Coordinates of C-alpha atoms in Angstrom, one line a residue:
M1 CA 23.7 -6.8 1.0
R2 CA 21.1 -4.4 -0.4
V3 CA 18.2 -4.3 2.0
L4 CA 15.0 -2.7 0.7
L5 CA 12.7 -1.3 3.3
L6 CA 9.0 -0.7 2.4
G7 CA 7.0 0.8 5.1
G8 CA 4.7 3.6 6.4
S9 CA 5.5 6.8 8.3
N10 CA 7.1 4.8 11.2
A11 CA 9.8 3.9 8.7
G12 CA 10.2 7.6 7.7
V13 CA 10.6 9.5 10.9
Y14 CA 14.1 10.3 11.9
F15 CA 13.9 8.2 15.1
G16 CA 11.9 5.4 13.5
W17 CA 12.9 1.7 13.2
A18 CA 14.3 2.2 9.6
A19 CA 16.7 4.9 10.6
Q20 CA 17.8 2.9 13.6
L21 CA 18.2 -0.2 11.6
Q22 CA 20.7 1.6 9.4
G23 CA 22.8 2.3 12.5
L24 CA 22.7 -1.3 13.5
M25 CA 23.7 -2.6 10.1
P26 CA 26.5 -0.3 8.8
A27 CA 28.0 -3.0 6.6
H28 CA 24.8 -3.3 4.5
E29 CA 23.2 -0.9 2.0
I30 CA 19.9 0.1 3.4
V31 CA 17.4 1.5 0.9
N32 CA 14.4 3.1 2.5
R33 CA 11.4 3.5 0.2
F34 CA 8.8 4.6 2.9
L35 CA 5.5 6.4 2.1
G36 CA 3.1 7.3 4.8
A37 CA -0.7 6.9 4.8
V38 CA -0.6 4.0 2.3
G39 CA -0.9 0.2 2.8
S40 CA 0.3 -3.1 1.4
L41 CA -1.3 -2.4 -2.0
Y42 CA 1.2 0.5 -2.5
G43 CA 4.1 -1.7 -1.3
L44 CA 3.3 -4.2 -4.0
S45 CA 2.9 -1.5 -6.6
R46 CA 6.2 0.0 -5.6
L47 CA 8.0 -3.3 -6.2
Q48 CA 6.3 -3.8 -9.6
D49 CA 7.1 -0.2 -10.7
A50 CA 10.7 -0.3 -9.5
E51 CA 11.4 -3.5 -11.5
R52 CA 9.7 -2.0 -14.6
R53 CA 12.0 1.1 -14.3
G54 CA 15.1 -1.0 -14.0
E55 CA 16.0 -0.3 -10.4
P56 CA 18.6 -2.8 -8.9
A57 CA 17.0 -5.8 -7.4
P58 CA 17.2 -6.0 -3.6
D59 CA 18.9 -8.8 -1.8
L60 CA 16.2 -8.8 1.0
V61 CA 12.9 -7.0 1.6
V62 CA 11.5 -5.8 4.9
F63 CA 7.8 -5.0 4.5
E64 CA 6.0 -2.9 7.1
Y65 CA 2.5 -1.8 6.2
A66 CA 0.3 -3.7 8.7
L67 CA -0.4 -0.6 10.8
N68 CA -1.6 1.4 7.8
D69 CA -3.6 -1.6 6.6
M70 CA -5.4 -1.6 10.0
I71 CA -6.2 2.1 9.7
L72 CA -7.4 1.8 6.1
L73 CA -9.5 -1.2 7.0
D74 CA -11.1 0.6 9.9
A75 CA -11.9 3.6 7.7
G76 CA -13.4 1.4 5.0
F77 CA -10.9 2.1 2.2
V78 CA -9.7 -1.5 1.9
T79 CA -11.1 -5.0 2.5
T80 CA -9.5 -8.0 4.1
A81 CA -9.6 -9.7 0.6
L82 CA -7.6 -6.8 -0.9
I83 CA -5.1 -6.9 1.9
H84 CA -4.7 -10.7 1.5
D85 CA -4.2 -10.5 -2.3
A86 CA -1.7 -7.6 -2.0
L87 CA 0.4 -9.5 0.6
A88 CA 0.2 -12.7 -1.5
G89 CA 1.3 -10.7 -4.5
V90 CA 4.3 -9.4 -2.6
A91 CA 5.3 -12.9 -1.4
Q92 CA 4.9 -14.2 -5.0
F93 CA 6.9 -11.4 -6.4
C94 CA 9.8 -12.1 -4.0
A95 CA 9.5 -15.9 -4.5
L96 CA 9.8 -15.7 -8.2
R97 CA 13.0 -13.6 -7.9
G98 CA 14.6 -15.5 -5.0
V99 CA 14.4 -12.5 -2.7
P100 CA 14.1 -13.1 1.1
L101 CA 11.0 -11.3 2.6
L102 CA 10.0 -10.4 6.1
F103 CA 6.7 -8.9 7.2
L104 CA 7.1 -6.6 10.2
C105 CA 3.7 -6.1 11.9
L106 CA 3.2 -2.9 13.9
H107 CA -0.1 -1.5 15.1
P108 CA -1.6 1.7 16.4
R109 CA -1.6 2.8 20.0
P110 CA -4.1 0.7 22.1
S111 CA -7.2 2.8 22.4
G112 CA -9.6 0.5 24.1
R113 CA -12.0 0.7 21.2
A114 CA -13.3 -2.8 20.4
R115 CA -13.7 -2.2 16.7
V116 CA -10.1 -1.0 16.3
A117 CA -8.8 -3.9 18.4
S118 CA -10.8 -6.3 16.1
N119 CA -9.3 -4.8 13.0
V120 CA -5.8 -5.1 14.4
R121 CA -6.4 -8.8 15.1
R122 CA -7.9 -9.4 11.6
V123 CA -5.0 -7.8 9.8
E124 CA -2.3 -9.5 11.9
R125 CA -4.0 -12.9 11.1
I126 CA -3.9 -12.1 7.4
Y127 CA -0.2 -11.3 7.6
Q128 CA 0.6 -14.5 9.5
R129 CA -1.5 -16.7 7.2
V130 CA 0.1 -15.3 4.1
A131 CA 3.6 -15.8 5.7
E132 CA 2.8 -19.3 6.7
A133 CA 1.3 -20.2 3.3
H134 CA 4.5 -19.1 1.6
G135 CA 6.9 -20.7 4.1
M136 CA 8.2 -17.4 5.4
A137 CA 9.5 -16.6 8.9
R138 CA 6.8 -15.7 11.4
C139 CA 5.9 -12.0 11.4
P140 CA 7.3 -10.0 14.3
T141 CA 4.5 -8.1 16.0
L142 CA 4.6 -5.4 18.6
E143 CA 3.6 -8.0 21.2
T144 CA 6.5 -10.3 20.4
I145 CA 8.9 -7.3 20.2
L146 CA 7.8 -5.3 23.2
G147 CA 6.1 -8.0 25.3
R148 CA 3.3 -5.9 26.8
V149 CA 2.4 -3.0 24.5
R150 CA 1.8 0.2 26.5
P151 CA 0.4 3.6 25.5
E152 CA 3.8 5.0 26.6
D153 CA 5.4 3.2 23.7
F154 CA 3.8 5.7 21.3
V155 CA 4.5 9.4 20.7
D156 CA 1.0 9.7 19.1
P157 CA -1.7 7.3 18.0
H158 CA 0.3 5.9 15.1
H159 CA 4.0 6.4 15.8
L160 CA 6.3 4.6 18.2
T161 CA 8.8 6.2 20.5
A162 CA 12.5 6.1 19.7
E163 CA 13.1 3.4 22.3
A164 CA 10.3 1.2 20.9
S165 CA 11.5 1.8 17.4
L166 CA 15.0 0.7 18.4
R167 CA 13.7 -2.6 19.7
C168 CA 11.9 -3.2 16.4
A169 CA 15.1 -2.4 14.6
K170 CA 17.1 -4.9 16.7
I171 CA 14.6 -7.7 16.0
V172 CA 15.0 -7.1 12.3
A173 CA 18.8 -6.8 12.5
D174 CA 19.0 -10.0 14.5
A175 CA 16.8 -11.8 12.0
V176 CA 19.0 -10.6 9.1
S177 CA 22.3 -11.5 10.8
G178 CA 20.9 -14.9 11.9
G179 CA 19.7 -15.9 8.5
R180 CA 16.2 -16.4 9.6
I181 CA 14.6 -14.4 6.8
R182 CA 13.7 -16.8 4.0
V183 CA 12.8 -16.7 0.4
P184 CA 9.0 -17.2 0.1
R185 CA 7.7 -20.3 -1.4
A186 CA 5.9 -19.6 -4.7
G187 CA 2.1 -20.2 -4.5
R188 CA 0.8 -22.3 -7.4
L189 CA -2.7 -21.1 -6.6
H190 CA -2.0 -17.4 -6.7
P191 CA -0.9 -16.0 -10.1
P192 CA -0.5 -12.2 -10.2
S193 CA -3.9 -10.6 -9.6
I194 CA -2.8 -7.0 -8.9
D195 CA -1.2 -4.8 -11.6
Y196 CA 0.3 -1.4 -11.4
V197 CA 0.0 0.5 -14.7
P198 CA 2.3 3.6 -14.9
A199 CA 1.4 6.9 -16.4
S200 CA 3.7 6.2 -19.4
A201 CA 1.2 3.5 -20.5
A202 CA -1.8 5.9 -20.5
E203 CA -3.2 7.7 -23.6
S204 CA -4.0 11.3 -23.1
S205 CA -6.1 13.9 -24.9
G206 CA -6.8 17.6 -24.4
R207 CA -4.8 19.7 -22.0
C208 CA -2.2 17.1 -20.8
R209 CA 1.5 17.0 -20.4
R210 CA 4.0 14.5 -19.0
I211 CA 6.3 15.6 -16.2
E212 CA 9.1 14.1 -14.1
I213 CA 8.9 14.4 -10.3
A214 CA 11.8 13.6 -8.0
S215 CA 11.2 13.5 -4.2
T216 CA 12.5 11.7 -1.2
V217 CA 9.6 9.2 -1.2
F218 CA 8.8 8.7 -4.9
S219 CA 10.4 9.6 -8.2
G220 CA 9.0 9.0 -11.6
S221 CA 6.8 10.1 -14.6
F222 CA 3.5 11.8 -13.9
L223 CA 0.7 12.8 -16.3
E224 CA -0.6 16.2 -15.5
L225 CA -4.1 17.0 -16.6
A226 CA -5.7 20.5 -16.8
R227 CA -9.2 21.3 -17.8
P228 CA -10.3 20.0 -20.3
G229 CA -8.0 17.0 -20.3
A230 CA -8.5 13.2 -20.2
S231 CA -6.5 10.0 -19.9
R232 CA -7.3 6.4 -20.8
W233 CA -5.7 3.5 -19.0
P234 CA -5.1 0.0 -20.4
G235 CA -5.6 -2.0 -17.2
R236 CA -8.0 -4.8 -16.6
G237 CA -9.8 -5.5 -13.3
R238 CA -11.3 -3.6 -10.5
L239 CA -9.8 -0.1 -9.9
A240 CA -8.1 -0.4 -6.6
G241 CA -6.4 3.0 -6.4
L242 CA -4.8 5.9 -8.2
L243 CA -1.3 7.1 -7.2
L244 CA -1.6 10.9 -7.2
R245 CA 0.4 14.0 -6.3
S246 CA -1.6 16.5 -4.4
T247 CA -0.5 20.2 -4.8
Q248 CA -2.1 23.6 -4.2
D249 CA -3.7 23.4 -7.7
S250 CA -5.1 19.9 -7.3
G251 CA -8.9 19.7 -7.7
V252 CA -11.9 17.6 -8.5
Y253 CA -11.7 15.0 -11.3
R254 CA -13.9 12.3 -12.9
V255 CA -13.3 8.6 -12.9
A256 CA -15.2 6.4 -15.4
A257 CA -15.1 2.7 -16.2
G258 CA -17.6 0.0 -17.2
G259 CA -20.3 2.5 -17.9
R260 CA -20.1 4.1 -14.4
A261 CA -18.7 7.5 -13.5
Y262 CA -18.1 9.4 -10.3
A263 CA -16.2 12.4 -9.0
R264 CA -13.4 12.6 -6.5
T265 CA -11.0 15.3 -5.2
A266 CA -7.2 15.0 -5.2
Q267 CA -6.9 17.7 -2.5
S268 CA -6.0 16.5 1.0
D269 CA -5.8 17.9 4.5
M270 CA -2.5 16.1 4.8
R271 CA -0.9 18.8 2.6
E272 CA -0.7 20.9 5.8
I273 CA 2.2 18.6 6.7
V274 CA 3.5 17.7 3.2
P275 CA 2.8 20.6 0.8
N276 CA 3.3 18.4 -2.3
L277 CA 1.8 15.1 -1.2
I278 CA 2.2 11.8 -3.1
L279 CA -0.6 9.4 -2.0
L280 CA -2.3 6.3 -3.2
H281 CA -6.0 7.3 -3.4
Y282 CA -7.9 4.0 -2.7
S283 CA -11.2 3.4 -4.5
R284 CA -14.2 2.3 -2.5
R285 CA -16.4 1.8 -5.6
R286 CA -13.8 -0.3 -7.4
P287 CA -15.5 -0.3 -10.9
W288 CA -14.5 -3.1 -13.2
A289 CA -12.3 -1.8 -16.1
E290 CA -11.6 -3.6 -19.4
S291 CA -9.0 -1.2 -20.7
D292 CA -11.6 1.5 -20.6
L293 CA -10.7 3.4 -17.4
E294 CA -10.8 7.1 -18.0
V295 CA -9.5 9.7 -15.5
A296 CA -10.4 13.2 -16.6
M297 CA -10.6 16.9 -15.7
P298 CA -13.8 18.1 -17.3
D299 CA -14.4 21.8 -17.8
D300 CA -18.2 21.6 -17.1
E301 CA -18.4 22.3 -13.4
S302 CA -22.2 21.7 -13.0
A303 CA -22.0 18.3 -14.8
L304 CA -19.0 17.2 -12.6
A305 CA -20.9 18.3 -9.5
A306 CA -23.9 16.3 -10.5
L307 CA -21.9 13.0 -10.5
P308 CA -21.9 10.7 -7.4
Q309 CA -19.1 11.8 -5.1
E310 CA -16.7 9.2 -3.8
P311 CA -15.0 10.1 -0.5
T312 CA -11.2 10.1 -0.1
L313 CA -9.0 9.8 3.0
L314 CA -8.8 13.2 4.8
P315 CA -10.2 15.3 1.8
A316 CA -10.0 19.1 1.6
E317 CA -11.5 21.8 -0.5
P318 CA -9.5 22.7 -3.7
G319 CA -7.4 25.8 -3.2
A320 CA -7.5 26.9 -6.9
P321 CA -10.4 28.2 -8.9
F322 CA -12.2 25.5 -10.9
G323 CA -10.8 26.4 -14.2
D324 CA -7.2 26.4 -12.9
Q325 CA -7.3 23.1 -11.1
T326 CA -5.0 20.2 -12.2
L327 CA -4.4 16.6 -11.5
Q328 CA -1.0 14.8 -11.4
I329 CA -1.2 11.1 -11.7
A330 CA 1.6 8.5 -11.6
G331 CA -0.3 5.3 -12.0
A332 CA -3.4 3.2 -11.5
V333 CA -3.7 -0.1 -9.6
F334 CA -6.0 -2.9 -10.9
W335 CA -7.2 -5.8 -8.9
R336 CA -8.6 -9.1 -10.2
P337 CA -9.9 -10.9 -7.0
S338 CA -10.3 -14.6 -6.9
F339 CA -12.2 -15.8 -3.7
W340 CA -12.1 -19.4 -4.8
R341 CA -8.3 -19.3 -5.2
R342 CA -8.0 -17.6 -1.8
W343 CA -10.2 -20.2 0.0
L344 CA -8.5 -23.1 -1.7
A345 CA -5.1 -21.8 -0.6
F346 CA -6.4 -21.5 3.0
L347 CA -7.7 -25.0 3.0
L348 CA -4.4 -26.4 1.7
L349 CA -2.6 -24.5 4.5
R350 CA -4.9 -26.0 7.1
L351 CA -4.3 -29.5 5.5
S352 CA -0.6 -29.0 5.8
F353 CA -0.9 -28.1 9.5
T354 CA -3.0 -31.2 10.1
K355 CA -0.3 -33.4 8.5
Q356 CA 2.4 -31.8 10.5
S357 CA 0.5 -32.2 13.8
S358 CA -0.2 -35.9 13.1
R359 CA 3.5 -36.8 12.6

């Protein structure tokens, strides 16, 4: 069986649950496609892009982005609606292809902060509701895996110890061997609403070139922009994020769509750990695009500085002079939210629970 693991940094560390799962399931092909500091939106984009590039379809998917969704929600980079639609998109993707799917819900180390605890509960409810709406197995959480979650179960605020990771891996291995991971039920009320558009679909002008990047976490085509260079993207919907590679030369760029423009930086403090960092840069402004999204590296420094600045997760000052800065972009994610569809799905789920309880 080809088991695809999509998760955050807990799936990437050498003592994490994914590495230990491989030891517990030697008869299966375990494919680990982790990427740290991204959430469920990246996981869905990864599935869409892998199919588009002709990667072999998995026989089963384990999806572990709840912890990162909690962090991103607390930091204001995602909303509960975006998390819901990304998870429903993952379930719909697997349902239409007959692939069993399990949501594994980890969370950060308990801190005692009420706001963080509230966001943990909110995200876990979303995961459970989407799983229930699509007829999936109940999501294993740290509470169900460990019983009482203690600070000693973590090596830092976001990563589990080897012992706690092993217990997570055993839960997943038992679910796989016991046949408890089911193919999701397709949702009639949730057609695809999140699209990943790769760099190969973008039109470029000025100083641009296409490059191939191969790494342990992501491999594919990137569009590299230098000043002055620009790219135009064919997606429709709200801009949810851009998948970028941050290097020493990464700098400030301009995003424009729907008559609105703002500036962002592709440089990140996380490069101190990963020098060439691939990261999904979430958009807080989420401008609506009608095949008019432009991502550019203008050569007018004063005009770029005059634009509204949008914050990024752990930003850093560019390390290269303005004229030498570049931008490497692999894709853009567009989101078409439907709150009516989401609420109707929730009401139908409540109705099904009422019918079951009355039997």
